[in-house]
Amino acid sequence: MPNHAAVPLLRRRSTVVAGVVGAVTALGVGVTLSHVFAAGTAPKVVPPTANAAFDYQIGGPYAPAKGVTAVSRDRSARPVGGLYNVCYVNAFQAQPDALDWWQKNHPDLILRDRNKRPVIDEDWDEALLDTSTADKRSRLADVVGAWVDGCAKSGFQAVEPDNLDSYERSGGLLSKANNAAFAKLLATRAHSAGLAVGQKNTVDMLPDSTKIGFDFAVAEECGEYDECGDYAEAYADRVFVIEYSSGGFSRACAGFGARLGIVQRDLGVAPRGAGGYTFRTC
C-alpha cells in the first residue's frame, strides 16, 4: 500500500474463513483441475488480460453485472463460469475467527512480541503470521499452499495472497525480504497448480516482482495515492484496481480507464442488495 502510510486505513479483505468448495470445470480447460493433478500434469498458467472489466467480491459473492469479465472472490466461494476468477487468500495474517485454530495447531507461526503476545494488525484485529525464518516460511507455505491448491481445484484461474505488506505492521520483527521470500514460495506453489499470482498492493515490492514470480497486480486505491502508473508499468497493464472513494475512482479512470480494470466498491465490499453496496466501473 502507499509507502507514506505504514497502516493504511482502507485496505479491504474478506472476513470469511471456510473450507474450500468442490472442484468445478476450469475456464478454458475441458477437464477439472483435480483430474489434471491426478494425471500429474500441471495446467497452463494464464494471466489476466489488460483492461478487463472487473468486480471485487471478497465480501460475499453475487451475480456479476453485465459486461464484467473478471472477478475476485474469497477462497470459500465458487468461481463464476466463463469469467476470469481470482481467488482471495489471506496469506500473511490470521483472520480473527481463525486465530484460535492457529494458536492450537501452529502457535509458533504466529508473530509474537517480546512478551510473547501475538502482534496484531489493529485496524483489522488480525494476528500477523511469522515469516522471519526459512523454517517458518516453509511450514507456513504448507498451510497456505494447501489453500492455494484448493483455489485451483475449485476452478479459479489466479490467486491474490493478501497482506504482503504485513512487515510494515510488525514493529520491526519482520522485513520486506522475509515477506518476499514467503511470497516466492506461494508463487511457486500457485504456478505448479496452474494459477497466476497477483501482487496485492505494496508498491515497494514492485522491483522484486519478477524475482518473486508475480504475474499481475491487484491494487487498492492506486488512484487515491497516484500509484496506478507504477503498477501498470510493472505488469504491462495487467492490473485490477479497486477504489473506495469517488475522488480516487475519478482519478484512476481519468488516467488509466482505457488501460486497467478499475472498479469502485464500498468499504465493506458488500454483496449486491446489502446496505451500502457500491459498484461502478469507468
CSV table of C-alpha atoms in Angstrom, one decimal:
chain,number,residue,atom,x,y,z
A,1,MET,CA,0.0,0.0,0.0
A,2,PRO,CA,1.0,3.7,0.0
A,3,ASN,CA,4.6,3.9,1.3
A,4,HIS,CA,3.6,7.0,3.2
A,5,ALA,CA,1.2,5.1,5.4
A,6,ALA,CA,2.5,2.1,7.3
A,7,VAL,CA,-1.0,1.0,8.2
A,8,PRO,CA,-3.4,2.2,5.5
A,9,LEU,CA,-7.0,2.6,6.7
A,10,LEU,CA,-8.7,1.4,3.6
A,11,ARG,CA,-7.2,-2.0,3.0
A,12,ARG,CA,-10.1,-4.4,2.5
A,13,ARG,CA,-10.2,-8.1,2.9
A,14,SER,CA,-12.8,-10.8,3.4
A,15,THR,CA,-13.9,-11.8,6.9
A,16,VAL,CA,-14.9,-15.3,5.7
A,17,VAL,CA,-12.9,-18.3,6.8
A,18,ALA,CA,-14.3,-21.6,5.4
A,19,GLY,CA,-13.3,-24.8,3.7
A,20,VAL,CA,-12.7,-24.9,0.1
A,21,VAL,CA,-15.6,-25.9,-2.2
A,22,GLY,CA,-15.6,-28.9,-4.5
A,23,ALA,CA,-13.9,-28.9,-7.9
A,24,VAL,CA,-15.6,-27.3,-10.9
A,25,THR,CA,-14.6,-27.0,-14.5
A,26,ALA,CA,-11.7,-24.6,-15.1
A,27,LEU,CA,-12.1,-21.8,-17.6
A,28,GLY,CA,-10.9,-22.9,-21.0
A,29,VAL,CA,-10.0,-26.4,-19.8
A,30,GLY,CA,-12.1,-29.3,-20.7
A,31,VAL,CA,-11.4,-31.3,-17.5
A,32,THR,CA,-11.4,-30.3,-13.8
A,33,LEU,CA,-8.1,-29.4,-12.3
A,34,SER,CA,-8.4,-32.2,-9.8
A,35,HIS,CA,-8.2,-34.6,-12.8
A,36,VAL,CA,-5.2,-32.8,-14.1
A,37,PHE,CA,-3.5,-33.1,-10.7
A,38,ALA,CA,-4.3,-36.8,-10.7
A,39,ALA,CA,-2.6,-37.2,-14.0
A,40,GLY,CA,0.5,-35.5,-12.7
A,41,THR,CA,0.5,-32.7,-15.3
A,42,ALA,CA,0.4,-29.1,-14.2
A,43,PRO,CA,-2.1,-27.0,-16.1
A,44,LYS,CA,-1.0,-23.9,-18.0
A,45,VAL,CA,-0.8,-20.6,-16.1
A,46,VAL,CA,-3.0,-18.0,-17.7
A,47,PRO,CA,-2.5,-14.4,-16.5
A,48,PRO,CA,-5.5,-11.9,-16.9
A,49,THR,CA,-5.8,-9.7,-19.9
A,50,ALA,CA,-5.3,-5.9,-19.6
A,51,ASN,CA,-8.3,-3.7,-19.2
A,52,ALA,CA,-10.6,-6.5,-18.1
A,53,ALA,CA,-14.0,-5.3,-16.7
A,54,PHE,CA,-13.5,-6.3,-13.0
A,55,ASP,CA,-15.6,-6.8,-9.9
A,56,TYR,CA,-14.2,-7.2,-6.4
A,57,GLN,CA,-16.5,-9.6,-4.5
A,58,ILE,CA,-14.4,-10.7,-1.4
A,59,GLY,CA,-17.1,-9.6,1.0
A,60,GLY,CA,-19.6,-12.1,-0.5
A,61,PRO,CA,-20.4,-13.5,-3.9
A,62,TYR,CA,-23.2,-12.3,-6.2
A,63,ALA,CA,-24.1,-12.4,-9.9
A,64,PRO,CA,-21.7,-10.1,-11.7
A,65,ALA,CA,-23.1,-7.2,-13.6
A,66,LYS,CA,-23.4,-7.4,-17.4
A,67,GLY,CA,-20.1,-6.9,-19.1
A,68,VAL,CA,-17.9,-8.0,-16.2
A,69,THR,CA,-15.3,-10.4,-17.4
A,70,ALA,CA,-13.2,-10.9,-14.2
A,71,VAL,CA,-14.0,-11.2,-10.5
A,72,SER,CA,-12.1,-11.8,-7.2
A,73,ARG,CA,-13.8,-13.9,-4.6
A,74,ASP,CA,-12.9,-15.4,-1.3
A,75,ARG,CA,-11.4,-18.9,-1.4
A,76,SER,CA,-14.5,-20.3,0.2
A,77,ALA,CA,-16.7,-19.1,-2.7
A,78,ARG,CA,-17.3,-20.7,-6.0
A,79,PRO,CA,-15.8,-19.2,-9.2
A,80,VAL,CA,-18.1,-17.8,-11.9
A,81,GLY,CA,-18.3,-19.9,-15.1
A,82,GLY,CA,-17.0,-18.2,-18.2
A,83,LEU,CA,-15.2,-15.4,-16.3
A,84,TYR,CA,-11.6,-15.0,-15.2
A,85,ASN,CA,-11.7,-15.8,-11.4
A,86,VAL,CA,-9.1,-14.6,-8.9
A,87,CYS,CA,-9.1,-16.4,-5.5
A,88,TYR,CA,-8.6,-14.3,-2.4
A,89,VAL,CA,-6.3,-15.8,0.3
A,90,ASN,CA,-5.3,-14.0,3.5
A,91,ALA,CA,-1.8,-15.3,3.3
A,92,PHE,CA,0.2,-13.2,5.7
A,93,GLN,CA,-2.2,-12.7,8.6
A,94,ALA,CA,-4.7,-14.7,10.6
A,95,GLN,CA,-8.3,-13.5,10.4
A,96,PRO,CA,-9.9,-13.0,13.8
A,97,ASP,CA,-12.1,-16.2,13.7
A,98,ALA,CA,-9.1,-18.3,12.6
A,99,LEU,CA,-6.7,-17.2,15.4
A,100,ASP,CA,-7.8,-20.0,17.8
A,101,TRP,CA,-7.0,-22.5,15.1
A,102,TRP,CA,-3.6,-21.1,14.5
A,103,GLN,CA,-2.9,-21.0,18.3
A,104,LYS,CA,-4.0,-24.6,18.7
A,105,ASN,CA,-2.3,-26.1,15.6
A,106,HIS,CA,0.7,-23.8,14.8
A,107,PRO,CA,1.3,-21.5,17.8
A,108,ASP,CA,4.9,-20.7,16.8
A,109,LEU,CA,3.8,-19.5,13.4
A,110,ILE,CA,2.1,-16.5,15.0
A,111,LEU,CA,4.4,-13.5,15.2
A,112,ARG,CA,4.9,-12.6,18.9
A,113,ASP,CA,6.3,-9.5,20.6
A,114,ARG,CA,9.0,-9.6,23.4
A,115,ASN,CA,6.2,-10.5,25.9
A,116,LYS,CA,5.1,-13.5,23.7
A,117,ARG,CA,1.9,-11.8,22.8
A,118,PRO,CA,0.6,-12.0,19.2
A,119,VAL,CA,1.4,-9.0,17.1
A,120,ILE,CA,-1.9,-7.6,15.9
A,121,ASP,CA,-2.9,-5.5,12.9
A,122,GLU,CA,-5.1,-3.3,15.0
A,123,ASP,CA,-7.2,-1.9,12.1
A,124,TRP,CA,-8.5,-5.4,11.2
A,125,ASP,CA,-7.8,-7.3,14.5
A,126,GLU,CA,-5.6,-9.8,12.7
A,127,ALA,CA,-2.6,-11.5,14.1
A,128,LEU,CA,0.5,-11.4,11.8
A,129,LEU,CA,2.0,-14.7,10.7
A,130,ASP,CA,5.7,-15.2,11.3
A,131,THR,CA,7.7,-15.2,8.1
A,132,SER,CA,11.0,-14.4,9.8
A,133,THR,CA,12.9,-17.7,9.2
A,134,ALA,CA,13.2,-20.1,6.4
A,135,ASP,CA,11.8,-22.9,8.5
A,136,LYS,CA,8.7,-20.9,9.5
A,137,ARG,CA,8.1,-19.8,5.9
A,138,SER,CA,8.3,-23.4,4.7
A,139,ARG,CA,5.8,-24.5,7.3
A,140,LEU,CA,3.5,-21.6,6.6
A,141,ALA,CA,3.7,-22.5,2.9
A,142,ASP,CA,2.4,-26.0,3.7
A,143,VAL,CA,-0.7,-24.5,5.3
A,144,VAL,CA,-1.4,-21.6,3.0
A,145,GLY,CA,-0.2,-23.6,0.0
A,146,ALA,CA,-3.0,-26.1,0.7
A,147,TRP,CA,-5.5,-23.2,0.4
A,148,VAL,CA,-3.9,-22.2,-2.9
A,149,ASP,CA,-4.2,-25.8,-4.2
A,150,GLY,CA,-7.9,-25.6,-3.2
A,151,CYS,CA,-8.4,-22.5,-5.2
A,152,ALA,CA,-7.1,-24.3,-8.3
A,153,LYS,CA,-9.2,-27.4,-7.7
A,154,SER,CA,-12.3,-25.2,-7.3
A,155,GLY,CA,-11.7,-23.7,-10.8
A,156,PHE,CA,-10.1,-20.4,-10.1
A,157,GLN,CA,-7.5,-19.2,-12.6
A,158,ALA,CA,-5.5,-17.0,-10.3
A,159,VAL,CA,-4.8,-16.2,-6.6
A,160,GLU,CA,-4.2,-12.9,-4.7
A,161,PRO,CA,-2.3,-13.5,-1.5
A,162,ASP,CA,-3.3,-10.6,0.8
A,163,ASN,CA,-1.3,-8.7,3.4
A,164,LEU,CA,2.0,-8.8,1.5
A,165,ASP,CA,2.8,-5.6,3.4
A,166,SER,CA,2.4,-7.1,6.9
A,167,TYR,CA,6.1,-6.4,7.7
A,168,GLU,CA,5.1,-2.7,7.8
A,169,ARG,CA,2.9,-3.5,10.9
A,170,SER,CA,5.4,-5.9,12.6
A,171,GLY,CA,7.2,-3.3,14.8
A,172,GLY,CA,10.4,-4.3,13.0
A,173,LEU,CA,10.1,-8.0,13.7
A,174,LEU,CA,9.6,-8.8,10.0
A,175,SER,CA,11.4,-7.5,7.0
A,176,LYS,CA,10.4,-6.9,3.4
A,177,ALA,CA,12.9,-9.6,2.5
A,178,ASN,CA,11.1,-12.1,4.8
A,179,ASN,CA,7.7,-11.5,3.1
A,180,ALA,CA,9.2,-11.5,-0.4
A,181,ALA,CA,10.7,-14.9,0.4
A,182,PHE,CA,7.4,-16.3,1.6
A,183,ALA,CA,5.6,-14.8,-1.4
A,184,LYS,CA,8.0,-16.6,-3.7
A,185,LEU,CA,7.2,-19.9,-2.1
A,186,LEU,CA,3.5,-19.2,-2.6
A,187,ALA,CA,4.0,-18.1,-6.2
A,188,THR,CA,5.9,-21.3,-6.9
A,189,ARG,CA,3.1,-23.4,-5.3
A,190,ALA,CA,0.5,-21.5,-7.3
A,191,HIS,CA,2.2,-21.9,-10.6
A,192,SER,CA,2.6,-25.6,-10.1
A,193,ALA,CA,-1.2,-25.7,-9.6
A,194,GLY,CA,-1.8,-23.7,-12.8
A,195,LEU,CA,-2.7,-20.4,-11.1
A,196,ALA,CA,-1.4,-17.0,-12.0
A,197,VAL,CA,-0.4,-14.9,-8.9
A,198,GLY,CA,-1.3,-11.3,-8.2
A,199,GLN,CA,0.8,-8.9,-6.2
A,200,LYS,CA,-1.6,-7.4,-3.7
A,201,ASN,CA,-0.7,-3.7,-3.1
A,202,THR,CA,2.8,-2.8,-1.8
A,203,VAL,CA,4.5,-0.7,-4.4
A,204,ASP,CA,7.8,-1.2,-2.5
A,205,MET,CA,7.7,-4.8,-3.8
A,206,LEU,CA,7.5,-3.8,-7.5
A,207,PRO,CA,11.3,-4.1,-8.0
A,208,ASP,CA,11.1,-7.6,-6.7
A,209,SER,CA,8.0,-8.7,-8.7
A,210,THR,CA,9.8,-10.8,-11.4
A,211,LYS,CA,12.0,-12.5,-8.9
A,212,ILE,CA,9.1,-13.4,-6.7
A,213,GLY,CA,7.0,-14.6,-9.6
A,214,PHE,CA,4.0,-12.3,-9.7
A,215,ASP,CA,2.0,-12.2,-12.9
A,216,PHE,CA,-0.3,-9.3,-12.4
A,217,ALA,CA,-1.4,-6.9,-9.7
A,218,VAL,CA,-4.4,-6.2,-7.5
A,219,ALA,CA,-4.0,-2.6,-6.4
A,220,GLU,CA,-6.3,-0.9,-3.9
A,221,GLU,CA,-6.5,2.9,-4.1
A,222,CYS,CA,-3.7,3.4,-6.6
A,223,GLY,CA,-5.8,6.3,-7.9
A,224,GLU,CA,-6.2,7.8,-4.5
A,225,TYR,CA,-2.4,7.7,-3.9
A,226,ASP,CA,-1.1,8.2,-7.5
A,227,GLU,CA,0.4,4.7,-7.8
A,228,CYS,CA,-1.6,3.2,-10.8
A,229,GLY,CA,1.2,4.1,-13.2
A,230,ASP,CA,3.8,2.2,-11.2
A,231,TYR,CA,1.7,-1.0,-11.3
A,232,ALA,CA,0.7,-0.5,-14.9
A,233,GLU,CA,4.4,-0.2,-16.0
A,234,ALA,CA,5.5,-3.2,-13.9
A,235,TYR,CA,2.7,-5.5,-15.2
A,236,ALA,CA,2.1,-4.3,-18.8
A,237,ASP,CA,-1.4,-3.1,-17.7
A,238,ARG,CA,-2.4,-6.4,-16.2
A,239,VAL,CA,-3.8,-4.7,-13.1
A,240,PHE,CA,-7.1,-4.8,-11.3
A,241,VAL,CA,-7.8,-1.6,-9.4
A,242,ILE,CA,-10.2,-1.1,-6.5
A,243,GLU,CA,-11.0,2.4,-5.4
A,244,TYR,CA,-13.2,3.2,-2.4
A,245,SER,CA,-13.5,7.0,-2.7
A,246,SER,CA,-15.2,8.9,-5.6
A,247,GLY,CA,-12.1,11.1,-5.9
A,248,GLY,CA,-9.7,8.1,-6.2
A,249,PHE,CA,-12.1,6.4,-8.7
A,250,SER,CA,-12.3,9.5,-10.8
A,251,ARG,CA,-8.5,10.0,-10.9
A,252,ALA,CA,-7.9,6.3,-11.7
A,253,CYS,CA,-10.5,6.4,-14.6
A,254,ALA,CA,-9.2,9.7,-15.9
A,255,GLY,CA,-5.6,8.4,-16.1
A,256,PHE,CA,-6.0,4.7,-16.7
A,257,GLY,CA,-9.6,3.9,-17.6
A,258,ALA,CA,-8.7,2.7,-21.0
A,259,ARG,CA,-5.8,0.5,-19.8
A,260,LEU,CA,-6.6,-1.1,-16.4
A,261,GLY,CA,-9.6,-3.0,-14.9
A,262,ILE,CA,-10.9,-0.3,-12.5
A,263,VAL,CA,-13.9,-0.6,-10.1
A,264,GLN,CA,-15.2,1.4,-7.3
A,265,ARG,CA,-16.5,-0.6,-4.4
A,266,ASP,CA,-17.9,0.2,-0.9
A,267,LEU,CA,-15.6,-0.1,2.1
A,268,GLY,CA,-17.5,-3.1,3.3
A,269,VAL,CA,-17.2,-4.8,-0.1
A,270,ALA,CA,-20.9,-5.8,0.4
A,271,PRO,CA,-22.8,-8.1,-1.9
A,272,ARG,CA,-25.4,-6.6,-4.2
A,273,GLY,CA,-28.6,-6.0,-2.2
A,274,ALA,CA,-26.8,-5.4,1.1
A,275,GLY,CA,-26.7,-1.9,2.7
A,276,GLY,CA,-24.0,0.4,1.4
A,277,TYR,CA,-23.4,-1.6,-1.8
A,278,THR,CA,-21.4,0.3,-4.4
A,279,PHE,CA,-20.3,-0.8,-7.8
A,280,ARG,CA,-19.0,1.5,-10.6
A,281,THR,CA,-16.7,0.9,-13.5
A,282,CYS,CA,-15.1,3.5,-15.8
